[in-house]
Coordinates of C-alpha atoms in Angstrom, one line a residue:
Chain A
M5 CA -30.3 -14.1 8.0
K6 CA -29.9 -11.9 11.0
T7 CA -28.4 -14.7 13.1
F8 CA -26.1 -15.6 10.4
A9 CA -24.9 -12.1 10.0
F10 CA -24.5 -11.8 13.8
I11 CA -22.3 -14.9 13.8
V12 CA -20.3 -13.6 10.9
T13 CA -19.8 -10.2 12.8
L14 CA -18.6 -12.0 15.9
L15 CA -16.1 -14.1 13.9
V16 CA -14.8 -11.1 12.0
S17 CA -14.5 -8.9 15.1
S18 CA -12.7 -11.6 17.3
A19 CA -10.4 -12.4 14.5
A20 CA -9.7 -8.7 13.9
A21 CA -9.0 -8.0 17.7
A22 CA -6.4 -10.7 17.7
Q23 CA -4.8 -9.2 14.6
V24 CA -4.8 -5.6 15.3
L25 CA -1.3 -4.1 14.8
P26 CA 0.6 -7.4 15.1
S27 CA 4.1 -5.8 14.8
W28 CA 3.4 -3.5 17.7
N29 CA 4.2 -4.4 21.2
D30 CA 1.3 -3.9 23.8
G31 CA 1.9 -0.7 25.5
A32 CA 0.8 3.0 25.7
A33 CA 1.4 3.8 22.0
K34 CA -0.6 0.9 20.6
Q35 CA -3.3 1.3 23.2
G36 CA -3.6 5.1 22.5
I37 CA -4.1 4.4 18.8
V38 CA -6.8 1.7 19.3
E39 CA -8.7 3.7 21.8
F40 CA -8.7 6.7 19.5
V41 CA -9.9 4.6 16.6
K42 CA -12.7 3.0 18.8
A43 CA -13.8 6.4 20.1
V44 CA -14.1 8.1 16.7
T45 CA -15.8 5.1 15.1
A46 CA -18.4 4.1 17.8
K47 CA -21.8 4.9 16.4
G48 CA -23.7 7.1 18.7
G49 CA -20.5 7.8 20.7
K50 CA -19.8 11.4 21.8
E51 CA -16.6 11.4 19.8
F52 CA -18.0 9.8 16.6
V53 CA -16.6 11.2 13.4
R54 CA -18.4 10.5 10.1
P55 CA -16.3 8.4 7.7
A56 CA -15.9 11.3 5.2
D57 CA -14.1 13.3 7.9
R58 CA -11.8 10.5 9.0
I59 CA -8.7 12.0 7.4
A60 CA -5.3 10.8 8.4
V61 CA -2.0 12.4 7.2
F62 CA 1.4 10.7 7.3
D63 CA 4.7 12.3 6.8
N64 CA 6.9 9.9 4.6
D65 CA 10.7 10.2 5.3
G66 CA 11.4 8.9 8.7
T67 CA 7.7 8.2 9.5
L68 CA 6.8 5.6 6.8
W69 CA 10.3 4.6 5.6
S70 CA 13.9 5.4 6.5
E71 CA 15.7 8.6 5.9
Q72 CA 19.3 8.0 6.9
P73 CA 22.1 8.7 6.3
L74 CA 20.4 11.0 3.8
Y75 CA 16.8 11.5 2.6
F76 CA 16.7 9.0 -0.2
Q77 CA 15.4 11.4 -2.6
F78 CA 18.4 13.6 -2.0
V79 CA 20.6 10.6 -3.0
F80 CA 18.6 10.3 -6.2
M81 CA 18.9 14.1 -6.8
L82 CA 22.6 14.1 -6.3
D83 CA 22.9 11.3 -8.8
Q84 CA 20.9 13.4 -11.3
V85 CA 23.1 16.5 -10.7
K86 CA 26.2 14.3 -11.2
A87 CA 24.8 12.7 -14.4
S88 CA 24.1 16.3 -15.8
G89 CA 27.6 17.3 -15.1
G90 CA 26.6 20.3 -12.9
P91 CA 28.7 21.3 -9.8
M92 CA 27.8 19.2 -6.7
P93 CA 26.0 21.0 -4.0
D94 CA 26.4 20.2 -0.3
P95 CA 23.8 17.5 0.3
H96 CA 22.9 19.1 3.7
D97 CA 22.3 22.5 2.2
Q98 CA 18.6 21.9 1.1
K99 CA 18.3 25.2 -0.9
A100 CA 21.5 24.5 -2.9
L101 CA 20.3 21.0 -3.6
L102 CA 16.9 21.9 -4.7
A103 CA 18.4 24.6 -7.0
A104 CA 20.8 22.2 -8.6
M105 CA 18.3 19.5 -9.0
G106 CA 15.7 21.9 -10.5
K107 CA 18.3 22.9 -13.1
A108 CA 19.5 19.2 -13.7
T109 CA 16.0 18.0 -14.6
S110 CA 14.5 21.1 -16.2
G111 CA 13.1 20.6 -19.7
M112 CA 12.4 16.8 -19.2
T113 CA 8.9 15.6 -19.7
V114 CA 7.2 14.3 -16.5
A115 CA 7.1 10.9 -18.2
E116 CA 10.9 11.0 -18.8
Y117 CA 11.5 12.1 -15.2
D118 CA 9.2 9.3 -13.9
R119 CA 11.2 6.7 -15.9
K120 CA 14.5 8.0 -14.3
I121 CA 13.0 7.6 -10.8
R122 CA 11.7 4.1 -11.5
D123 CA 14.9 3.0 -12.9
W124 CA 17.0 4.4 -10.1
L125 CA 14.7 2.8 -7.4
A126 CA 15.0 -0.5 -9.1
K127 CA 18.8 -0.4 -9.4
E128 CA 20.1 1.3 -6.3
R129 CA 20.7 -0.2 -2.9
H130 CA 20.7 1.3 0.6
P131 CA 24.3 1.5 2.0
K132 CA 23.5 0.0 5.3
F133 CA 21.0 -2.6 4.5
K134 CA 22.2 -3.5 1.0
R135 CA 18.5 -3.6 -0.2
P136 CA 16.3 -1.6 -2.5
Y137 CA 15.3 1.6 -0.9
T138 CA 11.6 0.6 -1.2
D139 CA 12.2 -2.4 1.1
L140 CA 12.9 0.1 3.9
V141 CA 9.2 0.8 4.7
Y142 CA 8.1 0.2 8.3
K143 CA 6.0 -2.8 8.8
P144 CA 4.3 -1.5 11.8
M145 CA 3.3 1.7 9.9
Q146 CA 2.0 -0.4 7.0
E147 CA -0.2 -2.1 9.5
L148 CA -1.3 1.2 11.0
L149 CA -2.3 2.6 7.6
A150 CA -4.3 -0.6 6.8
Y151 CA -6.0 -0.6 10.3
L152 CA -7.0 3.0 9.9
R153 CA -8.4 2.3 6.4
A154 CA -10.3 -0.8 7.7
N155 CA -11.9 1.7 10.0
G156 CA -13.2 4.0 7.4
F157 CA -10.1 6.5 7.3
K158 CA -8.8 8.0 4.2
T159 CA -5.0 7.9 4.3
F160 CA -2.8 10.6 2.8
I161 CA 0.9 11.2 2.6
V162 CA 2.0 14.7 3.3
S163 CA 5.8 14.9 2.7
G164 CA 8.5 17.4 2.1
G165 CA 9.6 15.0 -0.7
S166 CA 8.4 15.4 -4.3
V167 CA 5.2 13.9 -5.4
E168 CA 7.0 12.3 -8.3
F169 CA 9.5 10.4 -6.1
M170 CA 6.7 8.7 -4.0
R171 CA 3.8 8.2 -6.5
P172 CA 5.5 5.3 -8.4
W173 CA 5.7 2.9 -5.3
A174 CA 3.4 4.4 -2.6
E175 CA 0.4 2.4 -3.6
K176 CA 2.1 -0.9 -3.4
A177 CA 4.1 0.0 -0.2
Y178 CA 1.4 1.8 1.7
G179 CA -1.9 1.3 -0.2
I180 CA -2.0 5.0 -0.9
P181 CA -2.8 5.9 -4.5
P182 CA -1.1 8.8 -6.4
E183 CA -4.0 11.1 -5.9
Q184 CA -3.5 10.9 -2.0
V185 CA 0.2 11.8 -2.1
I186 CA 0.8 15.4 -1.3
G187 CA 4.3 16.7 -1.6
S188 CA 6.7 19.3 -2.8
Q189 CA 6.0 20.4 -6.4
Q190 CA 8.5 21.5 -9.3
E191 CA 7.1 23.8 -11.7
V192 CA 5.5 22.0 -14.8
K193 CA 4.0 23.5 -17.8
L194 CA 2.1 22.3 -20.9
E195 CA 3.8 22.1 -24.3
M196 CA 3.1 20.5 -27.5
K197 CA 5.8 17.9 -28.6
D198 CA 5.2 16.0 -31.9
G199 CA 1.6 17.2 -32.0
K200 CA 0.8 15.8 -28.6
P201 CA 0.4 17.7 -25.3
V202 CA 3.1 17.0 -22.8
L203 CA 4.0 18.4 -19.4
T204 CA 7.7 19.5 -19.0
R205 CA 9.5 20.4 -15.9
G206 CA 10.8 24.0 -15.1
P207 CA 13.8 24.7 -13.1
N208 CA 12.1 26.0 -9.9
F209 CA 10.0 24.5 -7.2
A210 CA 6.4 25.9 -7.3
F211 CA 5.6 24.6 -3.7
V212 CA 7.7 23.2 -0.8
D213 CA 5.5 20.9 1.3
D214 CA 7.6 21.2 4.5
G215 CA 7.1 22.9 8.0
P216 CA 4.5 25.6 7.6
G217 CA 4.0 24.4 4.1
K218 CA 2.4 21.1 5.2
P219 CA -0.9 22.7 6.5
V220 CA -1.0 24.7 3.3
G221 CA -0.6 21.5 1.2
I222 CA -3.3 19.9 3.3
Y223 CA -5.7 22.8 2.9
R224 CA -5.1 22.9 -0.9
S225 CA -5.3 19.2 -1.6
I226 CA -7.7 17.9 1.0
G227 CA -9.6 21.0 2.3
K228 CA -10.4 19.3 5.6
R229 CA -8.5 19.3 9.0
P230 CA -7.1 15.8 9.6
I231 CA -8.1 14.1 12.8
A232 CA -4.9 12.0 12.9
A233 CA -1.4 12.9 12.0
F234 CA 1.9 11.1 12.1
G235 CA 5.4 12.5 11.9
N236 CA 8.9 12.1 13.2
S237 CA 10.7 15.5 12.9
D238 CA 10.4 19.3 13.3
G239 CA 9.3 19.6 9.7
D240 CA 6.1 17.9 10.8
L241 CA 5.4 20.2 13.8
Q242 CA 2.9 22.5 12.1
M243 CA 1.0 19.6 10.6
L244 CA 0.8 18.1 14.0
Q245 CA -0.2 21.3 15.6
V246 CA -3.0 21.9 13.2
T247 CA -4.4 18.4 13.6
A248 CA -4.3 18.8 17.4
A249 CA -6.0 22.2 17.2
G250 CA -9.3 20.6 15.9
E251 CA -12.4 20.7 17.8
G252 CA -13.1 17.0 18.2
R253 CA -10.8 14.3 19.4
S254 CA -7.4 13.9 17.5
L255 CA -4.5 11.5 17.3
V256 CA -1.1 13.0 17.1
L257 CA 1.9 10.7 17.0
I258 CA 5.7 11.0 16.6
V259 CA 8.0 8.1 15.6
H260 CA 11.2 8.4 17.7
H261 CA 14.3 6.8 16.1
D262 CA 16.0 5.2 19.0
D263 CA 17.0 1.9 17.5
A264 CA 20.6 2.0 16.3
E265 CA 20.6 -1.7 15.8
R266 CA 17.6 -2.4 13.7
E267 CA 17.6 1.0 12.0
F268 CA 19.2 4.3 13.2
A269 CA 19.2 6.4 16.4
Y270 CA 19.0 10.2 16.1
D271 CA 16.9 13.1 17.2
R272 CA 17.9 16.6 18.4
D273 CA 21.3 16.9 16.7
S274 CA 20.6 15.2 13.4
H275 CA 21.2 16.9 10.0
V276 CA 18.4 14.7 8.6
G277 CA 15.0 14.3 10.3
K278 CA 16.0 16.6 13.3
L279 CA 13.5 16.0 16.2
D280 CA 13.8 18.8 18.7
K281 CA 10.9 21.2 18.9
A282 CA 8.3 18.8 17.9
W283 CA 9.6 16.4 20.7
D284 CA 9.2 19.2 23.4
E285 CA 5.8 19.9 22.2
A286 CA 4.8 16.2 22.1
K287 CA 5.9 16.0 25.7
A288 CA 4.1 19.0 26.8
K289 CA 0.9 18.1 25.0
Y290 CA 0.9 14.4 25.7
W291 CA 1.1 13.4 22.0
I292 CA 2.1 9.7 21.5
V293 CA 5.8 9.2 21.1
V294 CA 6.6 5.9 19.7
S295 CA 9.9 4.3 20.6
M296 CA 11.0 2.2 17.6
K297 CA 13.1 0.1 19.9
S298 CA 10.5 -0.8 22.5
D299 CA 7.1 -0.3 20.7
W300 CA 8.0 -2.2 17.5
K301 CA 8.3 -5.9 17.4
K302 CA 9.7 -5.7 13.9
V303 CA 10.8 -2.5 12.0
F304 CA 11.0 -4.0 8.4
S305 CA 9.2 -6.9 6.9
F306 CA 12.6 -8.5 5.8
E307 CA 13.7 -8.9 9.4
K308 CA 14.2 -12.5 10.6
Chain B
M27 CA -25.1 -19.6 -2.5
K28 CA -23.8 -19.3 -6.0
T29 CA -27.2 -19.5 -7.6
F30 CA -28.5 -16.9 -5.1
A31 CA -25.5 -14.6 -6.1
F32 CA -26.3 -15.2 -9.7
I33 CA -30.0 -14.3 -9.3
V34 CA -29.1 -11.1 -7.3
T35 CA -26.6 -10.2 -10.0
L36 CA -29.3 -10.7 -12.7
L37 CA -31.8 -8.5 -10.8
V38 CA -29.4 -5.8 -10.1
S39 CA -28.1 -5.5 -13.6
S40 CA -31.5 -5.6 -15.3
A41 CA -32.7 -3.0 -12.9
A42 CA -29.5 -1.0 -13.6
A43 CA -29.9 -1.2 -17.4
A44 CA -33.4 0.3 -17.1
Q45 CA -32.2 3.1 -14.9
V46 CA -29.0 4.2 -16.6
L47 CA -29.0 7.9 -17.1
P48 CA -32.8 8.3 -16.9
S49 CA -32.7 12.1 -17.8
W50 CA -30.8 11.5 -21.0
N51 CA -32.7 10.9 -24.3
D52 CA -31.6 7.8 -26.2
G53 CA -29.2 8.9 -28.9
A54 CA -25.6 9.2 -29.9
A55 CA -24.3 10.9 -26.7
K56 CA -25.9 8.5 -24.2
Q57 CA -24.9 5.5 -26.4
G58 CA -21.3 6.7 -26.5
I59 CA -21.2 7.1 -22.8
V60 CA -22.5 3.7 -22.1
E61 CA -20.4 1.9 -24.6
F62 CA -17.3 3.5 -23.2
V63 CA -18.2 2.4 -19.7
K64 CA -19.0 -1.1 -20.8
A65 CA -15.6 -1.3 -22.7
V66 CA -13.4 -0.3 -19.9
T67 CA -15.1 -2.2 -17.2
A68 CA -15.5 -5.6 -19.1
K69 CA -13.1 -8.0 -17.3
G70 CA -10.9 -9.7 -19.8
G71 CA -11.8 -7.2 -22.5
K72 CA -9.2 -5.7 -24.6
E73 CA -10.0 -2.1 -23.3
F74 CA -10.4 -3.1 -19.7
V75 CA -9.1 -0.4 -17.2
R76 CA -8.4 -1.4 -13.6
P77 CA -10.5 0.6 -11.2
A78 CA -7.6 2.5 -9.7
D79 CA -7.0 4.1 -13.2
R80 CA -10.7 4.9 -13.9
I81 CA -10.1 8.7 -13.4
A82 CA -12.9 11.1 -14.6
V83 CA -12.4 14.8 -14.6
F84 CA -15.3 17.4 -14.8
D85 CA -15.2 21.1 -15.4
N86 CA -17.6 22.8 -13.1
D87 CA -19.0 26.0 -14.6
G88 CA -21.1 25.3 -17.6
T89 CA -20.4 21.6 -17.4
L90 CA -22.0 20.6 -14.0
W91 CA -24.0 23.8 -13.2
S92 CA -24.8 27.0 -15.0
E93 CA -22.6 29.9 -15.6
Q94 CA -24.6 32.6 -17.2
P95 CA -25.2 35.6 -17.2
L96 CA -21.8 35.6 -15.3
Y97 CA -19.8 32.8 -13.5
F98 CA -21.5 32.5 -10.2
Q99 CA -18.2 32.9 -8.3
F100 CA -17.6 36.2 -10.2
V101 CA -21.0 37.5 -8.8
F102 CA -19.9 36.5 -5.3
M103 CA -16.4 38.0 -5.9
L104 CA -17.9 41.4 -7.1
D105 CA -20.1 41.4 -4.0
Q106 CA -17.0 41.0 -1.8
V107 CA -15.2 43.8 -3.6
K108 CA -18.3 46.1 -3.2
A109 CA -18.5 45.2 0.5
S110 CA -14.8 46.1 0.9
G111 CA -15.4 49.6 -0.6
G112 CA -12.8 49.1 -3.4
P113 CA -13.2 50.3 -6.9
M114 CA -15.3 47.9 -9.1
P115 CA -13.5 46.0 -11.8
D116 CA -15.0 45.2 -15.2
P117 CA -16.7 41.8 -14.4
H118 CA -15.5 40.6 -17.9
D119 CA -11.9 41.5 -17.2
Q120 CA -10.9 38.3 -15.4
K121 CA -7.4 39.7 -14.5
A122 CA -8.7 42.9 -13.0
L123 CA -11.4 41.0 -11.1
L124 CA -9.0 38.4 -9.6
A125 CA -6.7 41.2 -8.5
A126 CA -9.6 43.2 -6.9
M127 CA -10.9 40.0 -5.2
G128 CA -7.5 39.0 -3.9
K129 CA -7.2 42.4 -2.3
A130 CA -10.7 42.4 -0.8
T131 CA -10.4 39.0 1.0
S132 CA -6.7 39.3 1.8
G133 CA -5.9 38.8 5.6
M134 CA -9.1 36.8 6.2
T135 CA -8.7 33.3 7.7
V136 CA -9.8 30.5 5.6
A137 CA -12.6 29.8 8.0
E138 CA -13.8 33.4 7.8
Y139 CA -13.8 33.1 4.0
D140 CA -15.6 29.8 4.0
R141 CA -18.3 31.4 6.2
K142 CA -18.7 34.3 3.7
I143 CA -19.2 31.9 0.9
R144 CA -21.7 29.7 2.7
D145 CA -23.7 32.8 3.8
W146 CA -23.8 34.2 0.3
L147 CA -24.8 30.9 -1.4
A148 CA -27.6 30.5 1.2
K149 CA -28.9 34.1 0.7
E150 CA -28.4 35.0 -3.0
R151 CA -30.8 33.9 -5.8
H152 CA -30.1 33.6 -9.6
P153 CA -31.5 36.5 -11.7
K154 CA -33.3 34.3 -14.1
F155 CA -34.4 31.3 -12.1
K156 CA -34.9 33.1 -8.8
R157 CA -33.5 30.1 -7.0
P158 CA -30.3 29.4 -4.9
Y159 CA -27.4 29.1 -7.2
T160 CA -26.8 25.6 -5.9
D161 CA -30.1 24.5 -7.4
L162 CA -28.8 25.2 -10.8
V163 CA -26.9 21.9 -11.1
Y164 CA -27.6 19.7 -14.1
K165 CA -29.6 16.6 -13.3
P166 CA -28.2 14.7 -16.3
M167 CA -24.6 15.3 -15.1
Q168 CA -25.5 14.3 -11.6
E169 CA -26.7 11.0 -13.0
L170 CA -23.6 10.7 -15.1
L171 CA -21.3 11.2 -12.1
A172 CA -23.2 8.5 -10.1
Y173 CA -23.2 6.2 -13.0
L174 CA -19.4 6.5 -13.4
R175 CA -18.8 5.9 -9.7
A176 CA -21.2 2.9 -9.7
N177 CA -18.7 1.5 -12.4
G178 CA -15.7 2.1 -10.2
F179 CA -14.6 5.5 -11.4
K180 CA -13.3 8.1 -9.1
T181 CA -14.8 11.5 -10.1
F182 CA -12.9 14.9 -9.7
I183 CA -13.8 18.4 -10.5
V184 CA -11.2 20.3 -12.3
S185 CA -12.4 23.9 -12.5
G186 CA -11.1 27.4 -13.2
G187 CA -13.1 28.4 -10.1
S188 CA -11.6 28.5 -6.6
V189 CA -11.5 25.3 -4.5
E190 CA -13.1 27.3 -1.6
F191 CA -16.2 28.2 -3.7
M192 CA -17.0 24.6 -4.6
R193 CA -16.0 22.5 -1.6
P194 CA -18.9 23.5 0.7
W195 CA -21.6 22.1 -1.7
A196 CA -19.9 19.7 -4.2
E197 CA -20.2 16.8 -2.0
K198 CA -24.1 17.2 -1.6
A199 CA -24.6 18.3 -5.2
Y200 CA -22.3 15.9 -7.0
G201 CA -21.1 13.3 -4.5
I202 CA -17.6 14.8 -4.9
P203 CA -15.7 15.3 -1.5
P204 CA -13.5 18.3 -1.0
E205 CA -10.3 16.3 -1.6
Q206 CA -11.5 15.6 -5.2
V207 CA -12.2 19.3 -6.0
I208 CA -9.3 20.7 -7.9
G209 CA -9.4 24.5 -8.7
S210 CA -7.7 27.8 -8.6
Q211 CA -5.8 28.6 -5.4
Q212 CA -5.3 31.8 -3.7
E213 CA -2.1 32.2 -1.6
V214 CA -2.6 31.1 2.0
K215 CA 0.0 31.1 4.8
L216 CA 0.1 29.7 8.3
E217 CA 0.0 32.2 11.2
M218 CA -0.5 31.9 14.9
K219 CA -3.7 33.7 16.2
D220 CA -4.6 33.6 19.9
G221 CA -2.1 30.7 20.3
K222 CA -3.7 28.7 17.6
P223 CA -2.4 27.9 14.0
V224 CA -4.6 29.3 11.3
L225 CA -4.4 29.8 7.6
T226 CA -4.8 33.3 6.3
R227 CA -5.4 34.5 2.8
G228 CA -2.8 36.5 0.8
P229 CA -3.6 38.9 -2.0
N230 CA -2.4 36.9 -5.0
F231 CA -3.5 33.8 -6.8
A232 CA -0.9 31.0 -6.4
F233 CA -2.4 28.9 -9.2
V234 CA -5.0 29.4 -11.9
D235 CA -6.6 26.1 -12.9
D236 CA -7.8 27.0 -16.4
G237 CA -6.8 26.4 -20.0
P238 CA -3.3 24.9 -20.0
G239 CA -3.4 25.1 -16.2
K240 CA -5.9 22.3 -16.0
P241 CA -3.5 19.5 -17.1
V242 CA -1.0 21.0 -14.5
G243 CA -3.7 20.8 -11.8
I244 CA -4.5 17.2 -12.7
Y245 CA -0.8 16.3 -12.7
R246 CA -0.2 17.9 -9.3
S247 CA -3.3 16.7 -7.6
I248 CA -4.1 13.4 -9.3
G249 CA -0.9 12.2 -10.9
K250 CA -2.6 10.0 -13.4
R251 CA -4.0 10.8 -16.9
P252 CA -7.8 10.7 -16.8
I253 CA -9.6 8.3 -19.1
A254 CA -12.8 10.5 -19.2
A255 CA -13.1 14.3 -19.3
F256 CA -16.1 16.6 -19.5
G257 CA -16.1 20.2 -20.3
N258 CA -18.1 22.9 -22.1
S259 CA -15.7 25.6 -23.2
D260 CA -12.3 26.6 -24.6
G261 CA -10.9 26.8 -21.1
D262 CA -11.3 22.9 -21.0
L263 CA -9.6 22.3 -24.3
Q264 CA -6.2 21.3 -23.0
M265 CA -7.8 19.0 -20.3
L266 CA -9.8 17.4 -23.1
Q267 CA -6.7 17.1 -25.3
V268 CA -4.6 15.4 -22.6
T269 CA -7.3 12.9 -21.8
A270 CA -7.7 12.1 -25.5
A271 CA -3.9 11.7 -25.9
G272 CA -3.9 8.7 -23.5
E273 CA -2.9 5.3 -24.9
G274 CA -6.0 3.3 -24.1
R275 CA -9.7 4.2 -24.8
S276 CA -10.9 7.6 -23.6
L277 CA -14.2 9.4 -23.3
V278 CA -14.1 13.1 -24.2
L279 CA -17.4 15.1 -23.9
I280 CA -18.5 18.6 -24.5
V281 CA -21.8 20.0 -23.2
H282 CA -23.2 22.5 -25.7
H283 CA -25.5 25.2 -24.4
D284 CA -28.1 25.3 -27.1
D285 CA -31.3 25.5 -25.0
A286 CA -32.3 29.3 -24.5
E287 CA -35.8 28.1 -23.1
R288 CA -34.7 25.7 -20.3
E289 CA -31.2 27.3 -19.6
F290 CA -29.1 29.5 -22.0
A291 CA -27.9 29.3 -25.6
Y292 CA -24.4 30.5 -26.3
D293 CA -21.1 29.4 -27.8
R294 CA -18.6 31.0 -30.0
D295 CA -19.3 34.7 -29.2
S296 CA -20.0 34.4 -25.5
H297 CA -18.0 36.4 -22.9
V298 CA -18.6 33.5 -20.5
G299 CA -17.9 29.9 -21.3
K300 CA -16.9 30.7 -24.9
L301 CA -17.0 27.5 -27.0
D302 CA -15.1 27.9 -30.2
K303 CA -11.7 26.1 -30.6
A304 CA -12.8 23.3 -28.4
W305 CA -15.8 22.8 -30.5
D306 CA -13.9 22.7 -33.8
E307 CA -11.5 20.1 -32.3
A308 CA -14.5 18.0 -30.9
K309 CA -16.0 17.9 -34.5
A310 CA -12.5 17.0 -36.0
K311 CA -11.8 14.3 -33.5
Y312 CA -15.3 12.9 -33.1
W313 CA -15.5 13.8 -29.4
I314 CA -19.1 13.6 -28.0
V315 CA -21.0 16.9 -28.2
V316 CA -24.1 17.0 -26.1
S317 CA -26.9 19.1 -27.1
M318 CA -28.6 20.2 -23.9
K319 CA -31.8 20.7 -26.0
S320 CA -32.1 17.4 -27.6
D321 CA -30.0 15.1 -25.4
W322 CA -31.3 16.0 -22.1
K323 CA -34.9 15.3 -21.0
K324 CA -34.5 17.5 -18.0
V325 CA -31.9 20.1 -17.3
F326 CA -32.6 20.8 -13.6
S327 CA -34.4 18.7 -10.9
F328 CA -36.7 21.4 -10.2
E329 CA -38.3 21.4 -13.6
K330 CA -41.8 20.2 -13.9

């Protein structure tokens, strides 16, 4: 039995080596990821981390799927405000948009709201790609998520977006179940309707999981410091800093949108997904900066 | 190989049957649990639930460990208020206690607070049992948690207590990792200290995970309706109702403290862990009510 197990192990690991992150070009970024994973999973190694502490956190918009020309959730939210007949806020004034959105969906049950999101995602198409928004997930990041989980990591989304907008599709797209999706939270309260307890939405946000809110969201929902964090914008900076400040080895990575042809190119001057301070810090601290253009063989699964 | 696998399956399942919930006496409670688990795990069965949706939520105080003569966290909190020199609140006035406690620990980093909790739990002893508080976990409930997990369930704590007070020991005691502990939350905010990002505690509670707060906590942190819920007091009522209101089969169970000799006996008139409305509803709805006295062979592991 031992020999048999040994042969199986050999076969599995050589097959695995060939298949690691196939949509990533060989280069510093891929190498940095693979070396980190080897270091923290090597039994008896100095940098070994027990599986329970292999926590990896991923921003969503711009890190796992696209976010241009406007965060997809904002497009959805503007449609809700429009449908409610309320005055239209400036889509780049986040505070005004959240307030208008809170008002537009206040009083709905969470089930009603969930239905609106699912219907919208099924029907709407992205202006550039003419495809459902949920097609715009990055294939290399899907592979990275799967690779980390195959190495004993527990993967979480930590997004400025609302949990409601991600949970319906994150399991299929990313293999991340609803209970591992951390995000912004609108108020909800328990009420009785037709003799049944239901949760209804209030008009205000109870928690905004962005910038300095991300480490708070991680503390509240996970209660452990991540050892790996993935982002693409200044809204992720504090999450990346907290991860990097851990005692053991950590992996901190930023996705840089520099591929106008296959996706979009933007950074320091963008309204959406601005990458400025976090980029400077990445350079100073030698965090991994992924060039979508040169590090990724494919951006989307649907590419030829 | 098929025959071999079949024999192994046979051996494992006959061994498992003999060992299911060994600290539970045979009776309606144990039978109700086992029947429910069989129904939702039987492939092809009408009541089958896919593993991802096998969510089980457990209250902590009085359901998984003792809570008399006063919630153990309240004893800890009173000690913190005492140490801070503040005026002592009435231990049964929850609002006054939370306010005093918030003030006493405000400004601490979350790491400092965690250290205080661990030190206190290591040092203090329960007045009746003269043992560490963490010894006072119920053996039958530990078995129940393990039994559910062995059947593909994901187990969560949903407690009125603070996440900080449970996370340090819940994994060892219950097999529940920090990220599956849902509870009340004091405000925390991100600050820089000595050039490092740290979370510090504010004076107020941001969320109280009790009564109608429990379904809110479940919605925020899990995002799915549980199919099994376990409680012992009126503070659990809404969590039990929401679980029972699901479309498929559900298991709703209340632990009744009727064993003054081995633990404590209390229900409708108790200051702590009052069981009144939830008991009436349990009777009306045929939820399982566990008698600690007659359903449990052993209450604690340390019993002779």
